[in-house]
């Protein structure tokens, strides 16, 4: 095995084939299409990270959460932001513990140097203690290193990687290609069981080619009405079939409008829960107007839609 070849993951019956992956997700209330199930299947067997792109709120983060539930693995999440560096993402030294260790050495300095015949011999003894000073015992693992050190594997979610800097992408390359981290003072730490890695992006900036080359690519668009109806049914079982179809038809019509922020799947689900809470049986313009703030998060979008509410509601009811 070459130094850059990750160890092989054990076969998992939950990843036996693509239909098994898809049905497993459905059991955990994550409704997906064949393309998503295929990508996760390949990521597991090829040990390749997955770069998941698409509009906000289409289930990119939820895919990682569902995979962790499906495989019963710990989820390690790193939320990216501008200025994120290795001390927050990879590792840092336990400076307080190192300071305490330094004080202990100072107190025992005479004992350590006792019997040293010359300066060279004394320095050699101190050097032995310096090696301990920069060891894993004094290392504080951050999310990326935590995921590599999980003994049975993990799902590593690097969320909104497009919000990080180009310099941070460089820190990721070694992990994404070989599932290892090189720490200058210690050496290379490799994963015993490679994690399943998901990187999500909302396309706020272009990601580097080096990062993309290391990943499988998955684009998740807004789902069609059939898939979204199944998602709502899985997440909000208390909603009637008729109202669920009206709700989905209305949301899909909103996504055709010229809005600042289109309603996401998560907001469709929230609206469904709202309608259940209000004991609604069908959509009407007044009900929609009073709950529109669940779907639309900008006042200008609400003002854009308001004159069309009666027509949109009528069309949604006719779509059933």
Tab-separated table of C-alpha atoms in Angstrom:
chain	number	residue	atom	x	y	z
A	1	UNK	CA	0.000	0.000	0.000
A	2	UNK	CA	1.401	3.364	-1.003
A	3	UNK	CA	1.650	6.181	1.561
A	4	UNK	CA	-1.161	8.067	-0.183
A	5	UNK	CA	-3.573	5.127	-0.524
A	6	UNK	CA	-6.265	5.176	2.184
A	7	UNK	CA	-7.001	1.898	3.971
A	8	UNK	CA	-9.978	-0.066	2.686
A	9	UNK	CA	-13.276	0.311	4.514
A	10	UNK	CA	-15.066	-2.824	5.632
A	11	UNK	CA	-18.051	-3.921	3.540
A	12	UNK	CA	-21.343	-2.656	4.977
A	13	UNK	CA	-24.594	-4.431	4.048
A	14	UNK	CA	-26.396	-1.070	4.220
A	15	UNK	CA	-24.254	-0.060	1.242
A	16	UNK	CA	-24.648	-3.333	-0.659
A	17	UNK	CA	-26.197	-1.718	-3.734
A	18	UNK	CA	-27.906	1.483	-4.860
A	19	UNK	CA	-31.528	0.366	-4.173
A	20	UNK	CA	-30.476	-0.638	-0.640
A	21	UNK	CA	-28.950	2.802	-0.075
A	22	UNK	CA	-32.055	4.539	-1.402
A	23	UNK	CA	-34.473	2.485	0.704
A	24	UNK	CA	-32.230	2.931	3.749
A	25	UNK	CA	-32.423	6.699	3.371
A	26	UNK	CA	-36.207	6.500	3.079
A	27	UNK	CA	-36.381	4.547	6.336
A	28	UNK	CA	-34.577	7.479	7.929
A	29	UNK	CA	-37.008	9.950	6.299
A	30	UNK	CA	-34.572	11.241	3.705
A	31	UNK	CA	-36.254	10.998	0.318
A	32	UNK	CA	-33.777	11.072	-2.550
A	33	UNK	CA	-33.500	10.226	-6.226
A	34	UNK	CA	-31.288	7.604	-7.861
A	35	UNK	CA	-28.505	10.104	-8.574
A	36	UNK	CA	-28.084	10.998	-4.892
A	37	UNK	CA	-28.188	7.336	-3.792
A	38	UNK	CA	-25.659	6.406	-6.484
A	39	UNK	CA	-23.267	9.152	-5.397
A	40	UNK	CA	-23.347	8.073	-1.748
A	41	UNK	CA	-22.872	4.435	-2.798
A	42	UNK	CA	-19.812	5.380	-4.855
A	43	UNK	CA	-18.433	7.626	-2.106
A	44	UNK	CA	-18.502	4.712	0.329
A	45	UNK	CA	-16.963	2.107	-1.975
A	46	UNK	CA	-14.447	4.351	-3.749
A	47	UNK	CA	-13.605	6.256	-0.548
A	48	UNK	CA	-14.058	9.566	-2.298
A	49	UNK	CA	-15.317	12.803	-0.712
A	50	UNK	CA	-18.521	14.302	-2.115
A	51	UNK	CA	-18.846	17.974	-3.033
A	52	UNK	CA	-22.562	18.761	-2.798
A	53	UNK	CA	-23.704	21.951	-4.509
A	54	UNK	CA	-27.113	23.495	-5.074
A	55	UNK	CA	-29.440	26.238	-3.850
A	56	UNK	CA	-29.748	26.794	-0.092
A	57	UNK	CA	-32.240	24.537	1.635
A	58	UNK	CA	-32.418	21.630	-0.824
A	59	UNK	CA	-31.080	19.031	1.618
A	60	UNK	CA	-27.299	19.198	1.178
A	61	UNK	CA	-26.541	19.239	4.902
A	62	UNK	CA	-29.365	16.824	5.617
A	63	UNK	CA	-27.743	14.296	3.258
A	64	UNK	CA	-24.721	14.072	5.567
A	65	UNK	CA	-26.948	13.805	8.633
A	66	UNK	CA	-29.014	11.057	7.008
A	67	UNK	CA	-25.873	9.140	6.012
A	68	UNK	CA	-24.640	9.247	9.613
A	69	UNK	CA	-27.998	7.926	10.824
A	70	UNK	CA	-28.103	5.246	8.147
A	71	UNK	CA	-24.614	3.916	8.929
A	72	UNK	CA	-24.886	4.589	12.680
A	73	UNK	CA	-21.683	6.616	12.611
A	74	UNK	CA	-20.799	9.719	14.616
A	75	UNK	CA	-21.277	12.953	12.714
A	76	UNK	CA	-18.377	15.423	12.920
A	77	UNK	CA	-19.375	18.834	11.593
A	78	UNK	CA	-17.171	21.752	10.642
A	79	UNK	CA	-19.029	24.973	9.879
A	80	UNK	CA	-16.907	27.077	7.544
A	81	UNK	CA	-16.582	30.853	7.617
A	82	UNK	CA	-14.231	33.522	6.353
A	83	UNK	CA	-10.959	33.464	8.286
A	84	UNK	CA	-11.252	29.825	9.399
A	85	UNK	CA	-7.752	28.397	9.974
A	86	UNK	CA	-6.084	25.163	11.032
A	87	UNK	CA	-6.223	25.972	14.751
A	88	UNK	CA	-10.042	25.873	14.598
A	89	UNK	CA	-10.417	23.150	11.979
A	90	UNK	CA	-7.449	20.768	12.304
A	91	UNK	CA	-5.701	20.944	15.660
A	92	UNK	CA	-4.039	23.179	18.183
A	93	UNK	CA	-1.741	22.625	21.123
A	94	UNK	CA	-3.037	22.493	24.690
A	95	UNK	CA	-1.065	25.518	25.801
A	96	UNK	CA	-2.301	25.409	29.392
A	97	UNK	CA	-1.210	21.796	29.781
A	98	UNK	CA	2.129	22.571	28.147
A	99	UNK	CA	2.649	25.472	30.562
A	100	UNK	CA	1.912	23.217	33.521
A	101	UNK	CA	4.368	20.671	32.131
A	102	UNK	CA	6.993	23.425	31.791
A	103	UNK	CA	6.520	24.404	35.438
A	104	UNK	CA	6.905	20.786	36.502
A	105	UNK	CA	10.141	20.532	34.503
A	106	UNK	CA	11.446	23.706	36.115
A	107	UNK	CA	10.834	22.264	39.562
A	108	UNK	CA	12.616	19.036	38.633
A	109	UNK	CA	15.368	20.659	36.579
A	110	UNK	CA	18.139	19.946	39.053
A	111	UNK	CA	17.015	16.328	39.344
A	112	UNK	CA	16.938	15.940	35.551
A	113	UNK	CA	20.421	17.402	35.089
A	114	UNK	CA	21.929	15.558	38.049
A	115	UNK	CA	24.854	13.482	36.836
A	116	UNK	CA	25.187	15.215	33.483
A	117	UNK	CA	28.937	15.592	32.921
A	118	UNK	CA	28.771	18.515	30.510
A	119	UNK	CA	26.449	20.892	28.700
A	120	UNK	CA	25.998	18.516	25.773
A	121	UNK	CA	24.822	15.716	28.052
A	122	UNK	CA	22.463	18.107	29.850
A	123	UNK	CA	20.969	19.339	26.559
A	124	UNK	CA	20.437	15.750	25.421
A	125	UNK	CA	18.390	15.037	28.546
A	126	UNK	CA	16.307	18.189	28.098
A	127	UNK	CA	15.733	17.289	24.470
A	128	UNK	CA	14.073	14.037	25.530
A	129	UNK	CA	11.531	16.039	27.511
A	130	UNK	CA	10.984	18.462	24.619
A	131	UNK	CA	9.877	15.539	22.456
A	132	UNK	CA	7.154	14.776	24.998
A	133	UNK	CA	6.196	18.460	25.041
A	134	UNK	CA	5.071	18.217	21.375
A	135	UNK	CA	3.280	14.868	21.427
A	136	UNK	CA	-0.295	13.729	20.883
A	137	UNK	CA	-0.841	13.981	24.629
A	138	UNK	CA	-0.733	17.768	24.274
A	139	UNK	CA	-2.696	17.894	21.017
A	140	UNK	CA	-6.237	19.308	20.945
A	141	UNK	CA	-8.094	17.667	18.050
A	142	UNK	CA	-10.459	19.902	16.107
A	143	UNK	CA	-13.221	18.531	13.795
A	144	UNK	CA	-11.017	17.409	10.884
A	145	UNK	CA	-8.596	15.529	13.116
A	146	UNK	CA	-11.443	14.199	15.268
A	147	UNK	CA	-13.014	12.584	12.205
A	148	UNK	CA	-9.731	10.896	11.251
A	149	UNK	CA	-9.254	9.531	14.766
A	150	UNK	CA	-12.719	7.967	15.144
A	151	UNK	CA	-11.882	4.251	15.586
A	152	UNK	CA	-14.946	2.962	13.734
A	153	UNK	CA	-15.158	5.744	11.155
A	154	UNK	CA	-17.331	8.842	10.972
A	155	UNK	CA	-19.287	11.074	8.655
A	156	UNK	CA	-17.392	14.333	8.253
A	157	UNK	CA	-19.501	17.307	7.177
A	158	UNK	CA	-17.550	20.352	5.980
A	159	UNK	CA	-20.482	22.721	5.700
A	160	UNK	CA	-20.530	25.761	3.387
A	161	UNK	CA	-16.932	25.321	2.302
A	162	UNK	CA	-17.433	28.175	-0.187
A	163	UNK	CA	-17.496	30.612	2.753
A	164	UNK	CA	-13.900	29.734	3.689
A	165	UNK	CA	-10.746	31.240	2.179
A	166	UNK	CA	-8.625	29.743	-0.613
A	167	UNK	CA	-5.883	29.169	1.984
A	168	UNK	CA	-8.217	26.897	3.934
A	169	UNK	CA	-8.834	24.816	0.817
A	170	UNK	CA	-5.114	24.034	0.800
A	171	UNK	CA	-5.409	22.607	4.339
A	172	UNK	CA	-8.130	20.264	3.100
A	173	UNK	CA	-6.281	18.741	0.158
A	174	UNK	CA	-4.233	16.221	2.146
A	175	UNK	CA	-7.312	15.029	4.018
A	176	UNK	CA	-9.447	14.742	0.902
A	177	UNK	CA	-6.837	12.787	-1.055
A	178	UNK	CA	-5.257	10.498	1.556
A	179	UNK	CA	-7.352	10.838	4.738
A	180	UNK	CA	-4.369	12.007	6.717
A	181	UNK	CA	-2.960	15.114	8.392
A	182	UNK	CA	0.708	16.019	8.652
A	183	UNK	CA	1.656	17.792	11.871
A	184	UNK	CA	5.221	19.165	11.683
A	185	UNK	CA	6.093	18.388	15.310
A	186	UNK	CA	4.657	14.847	15.264
A	187	UNK	CA	4.467	13.570	11.712
A	188	UNK	CA	1.577	12.117	9.748
A	189	UNK	CA	-1.620	10.956	11.417
A	190	UNK	CA	-3.725	8.711	9.176
A	191	UNK	CA	-7.291	7.530	9.583
A	192	UNK	CA	-7.645	3.905	10.628
A	193	UNK	CA	-11.105	3.931	9.016
A	194	UNK	CA	-11.546	6.714	6.444
A	195	UNK	CA	-14.527	8.942	7.157
A	196	UNK	CA	-17.266	9.551	4.607
A	197	UNK	CA	-16.751	13.211	3.740
A	198	UNK	CA	-19.399	15.650	2.504
A	199	UNK	CA	-18.499	19.203	1.525
A	200	UNK	CA	-21.452	21.507	0.889
A	201	UNK	CA	-21.424	24.691	-1.154
A	202	UNK	CA	-24.028	27.331	-1.985
A	203	UNK	CA	-21.819	28.627	-4.821
A	204	UNK	CA	-21.077	31.987	-3.203
A	205	UNK	CA	-17.608	31.697	-4.751
A	206	UNK	CA	-15.838	29.389	-7.185
A	207	UNK	CA	-13.965	26.539	-5.521
A	208	UNK	CA	-10.450	25.596	-6.620
A	209	UNK	CA	-9.784	22.895	-9.215
A	210	UNK	CA	-7.505	20.988	-6.820
A	211	UNK	CA	-10.357	20.537	-4.349
A	212	UNK	CA	-12.864	19.587	-7.046
A	213	UNK	CA	-10.525	16.969	-8.527
A	214	UNK	CA	-10.481	15.089	-5.257
A	215	UNK	CA	-14.269	14.888	-4.951
A	216	UNK	CA	-17.272	13.298	-6.540
A	217	UNK	CA	-19.619	16.081	-7.607
A	218	UNK	CA	-23.314	16.128	-6.746
A	219	UNK	CA	-25.698	18.931	-7.652
A	220	UNK	CA	-29.027	18.911	-5.821
A	221	UNK	CA	-31.639	21.179	-7.435
A	222	UNK	CA	-35.107	21.910	-6.109
A	223	UNK	CA	-37.017	18.618	-6.380
A	224	UNK	CA	-39.965	18.013	-8.662
A	225	UNK	CA	-43.453	18.041	-7.168
A	226	UNK	CA	-43.616	14.256	-6.739
A	227	UNK	CA	-40.374	14.041	-4.760
A	228	UNK	CA	-41.197	17.113	-2.678
A	229	UNK	CA	-44.618	15.676	-1.836
A	230	UNK	CA	-42.930	12.484	-0.605
A	231	UNK	CA	-40.494	14.567	1.468
A	232	UNK	CA	-43.392	16.418	3.122
A	233	UNK	CA	-45.218	13.140	3.717
A	234	UNK	CA	-42.138	11.647	5.404
A	235	UNK	CA	-41.456	14.697	7.554
A	236	UNK	CA	-45.071	15.717	8.367
A	237	UNK	CA	-47.205	12.555	8.405
A	238	UNK	CA	-50.155	14.394	9.985
A	239	UNK	CA	-50.904	16.392	6.836
A	240	UNK	CA	-53.753	15.177	4.615
A	241	UNK	CA	-52.919	14.075	1.086
A	242	UNK	CA	-55.124	16.754	-0.477
A	243	UNK	CA	-53.598	19.609	1.518
A	244	UNK	CA	-50.105	18.246	0.926
A	245	UNK	CA	-50.606	18.358	-2.827
A	246	UNK	CA	-52.044	21.882	-2.634
A	247	UNK	CA	-49.127	23.035	-0.521
A	248	UNK	CA	-46.511	21.591	-2.875
A	249	UNK	CA	-48.251	23.039	-5.935
A	250	UNK	CA	-48.347	26.467	-4.290
A	251	UNK	CA	-44.645	26.352	-3.356
A	252	UNK	CA	-43.666	25.299	-6.876
A	253	UNK	CA	-45.629	28.222	-8.271
A	254	UNK	CA	-43.785	30.570	-5.893
A	255	UNK	CA	-40.465	29.280	-7.212
A	256	UNK	CA	-41.479	30.477	-10.675
A	257	UNK	CA	-41.878	34.043	-9.384
A	258	UNK	CA	-39.164	36.697	-9.436
A	259	UNK	CA	-38.248	36.536	-5.746
A	260	UNK	CA	-35.144	37.532	-3.822
A	261	UNK	CA	-35.119	34.177	-2.010
A	262	UNK	CA	-37.039	31.183	-3.274
A	263	UNK	CA	-38.655	28.975	-0.605
A	264	UNK	CA	-36.498	25.950	0.184
A	265	UNK	CA	-37.542	22.405	1.007
A	266	UNK	CA	-36.956	23.080	4.696
A	267	UNK	CA	-39.411	25.977	4.484
A	268	UNK	CA	-41.967	23.792	2.681
A	269	UNK	CA	-41.734	21.338	5.580
A	270	UNK	CA	-42.028	24.158	8.134
A	271	UNK	CA	-45.133	25.452	6.343
A	272	UNK	CA	-46.656	21.970	6.368
A	273	UNK	CA	-46.109	21.743	10.119
A	274	UNK	CA	-47.652	25.195	10.499
A	275	UNK	CA	-50.789	24.142	8.626
A	276	UNK	CA	-51.112	21.012	10.778
A	277	UNK	CA	-50.766	23.155	13.899
A	278	UNK	CA	-53.539	25.455	12.629
A	279	UNK	CA	-55.798	22.461	11.817
A	280	UNK	CA	-56.053	23.592	8.186
A	281	UNK	CA	-57.929	21.374	5.734
A	282	UNK	CA	-57.313	23.335	2.527
A	283	UNK	CA	-55.544	26.447	1.317
A	284	UNK	CA	-57.279	29.792	1.060
A	285	UNK	CA	-55.865	33.242	0.408
A	286	UNK	CA	-56.337	34.496	3.978
A	287	UNK	CA	-54.637	31.436	5.494
A	288	UNK	CA	-51.744	31.726	3.054
A	289	UNK	CA	-51.342	35.462	3.689
A	290	UNK	CA	-51.222	34.968	7.479
A	291	UNK	CA	-48.592	32.219	7.244
A	292	UNK	CA	-46.579	33.478	4.274
A	293	UNK	CA	-43.752	34.575	6.590
A	294	UNK	CA	-42.926	30.883	7.074
A	295	UNK	CA	-42.148	30.587	3.353
A	296	UNK	CA	-40.837	34.034	2.408
A	297	UNK	CA	-38.132	35.733	4.440
A	298	UNK	CA	-38.027	39.146	2.730
A	299	UNK	CA	-40.803	41.713	2.963
A	300	UNK	CA	-40.335	42.732	-0.656
A	301	UNK	CA	-40.977	39.113	-1.703
A	302	UNK	CA	-44.194	39.048	0.341
A	303	UNK	CA	-45.287	42.298	-1.287
A	304	UNK	CA	-44.510	40.869	-4.728
A	305	UNK	CA	-46.617	37.761	-4.102
A	306	UNK	CA	-49.540	39.371	-2.243
A	307	UNK	CA	-51.499	40.633	-5.293
A	308	UNK	CA	-51.312	37.120	-6.799
A	309	UNK	CA	-52.362	35.172	-3.708
A	310	UNK	CA	-55.934	34.472	-4.814
A	311	UNK	CA	-54.803	33.258	-8.235
A	312	UNK	CA	-51.952	31.183	-6.831
A	313	UNK	CA	-54.187	29.579	-4.208
A	314	UNK	CA	-56.904	28.794	-6.741
A	315	UNK	CA	-54.359	27.220	-9.106
A	316	UNK	CA	-52.874	25.121	-6.280
A	317	UNK	CA	-56.316	23.733	-5.380
A	318	UNK	CA	-57.046	22.926	-9.016
A	319	UNK	CA	-53.730	21.044	-9.314
A	320	UNK	CA	-54.936	18.365	-6.887
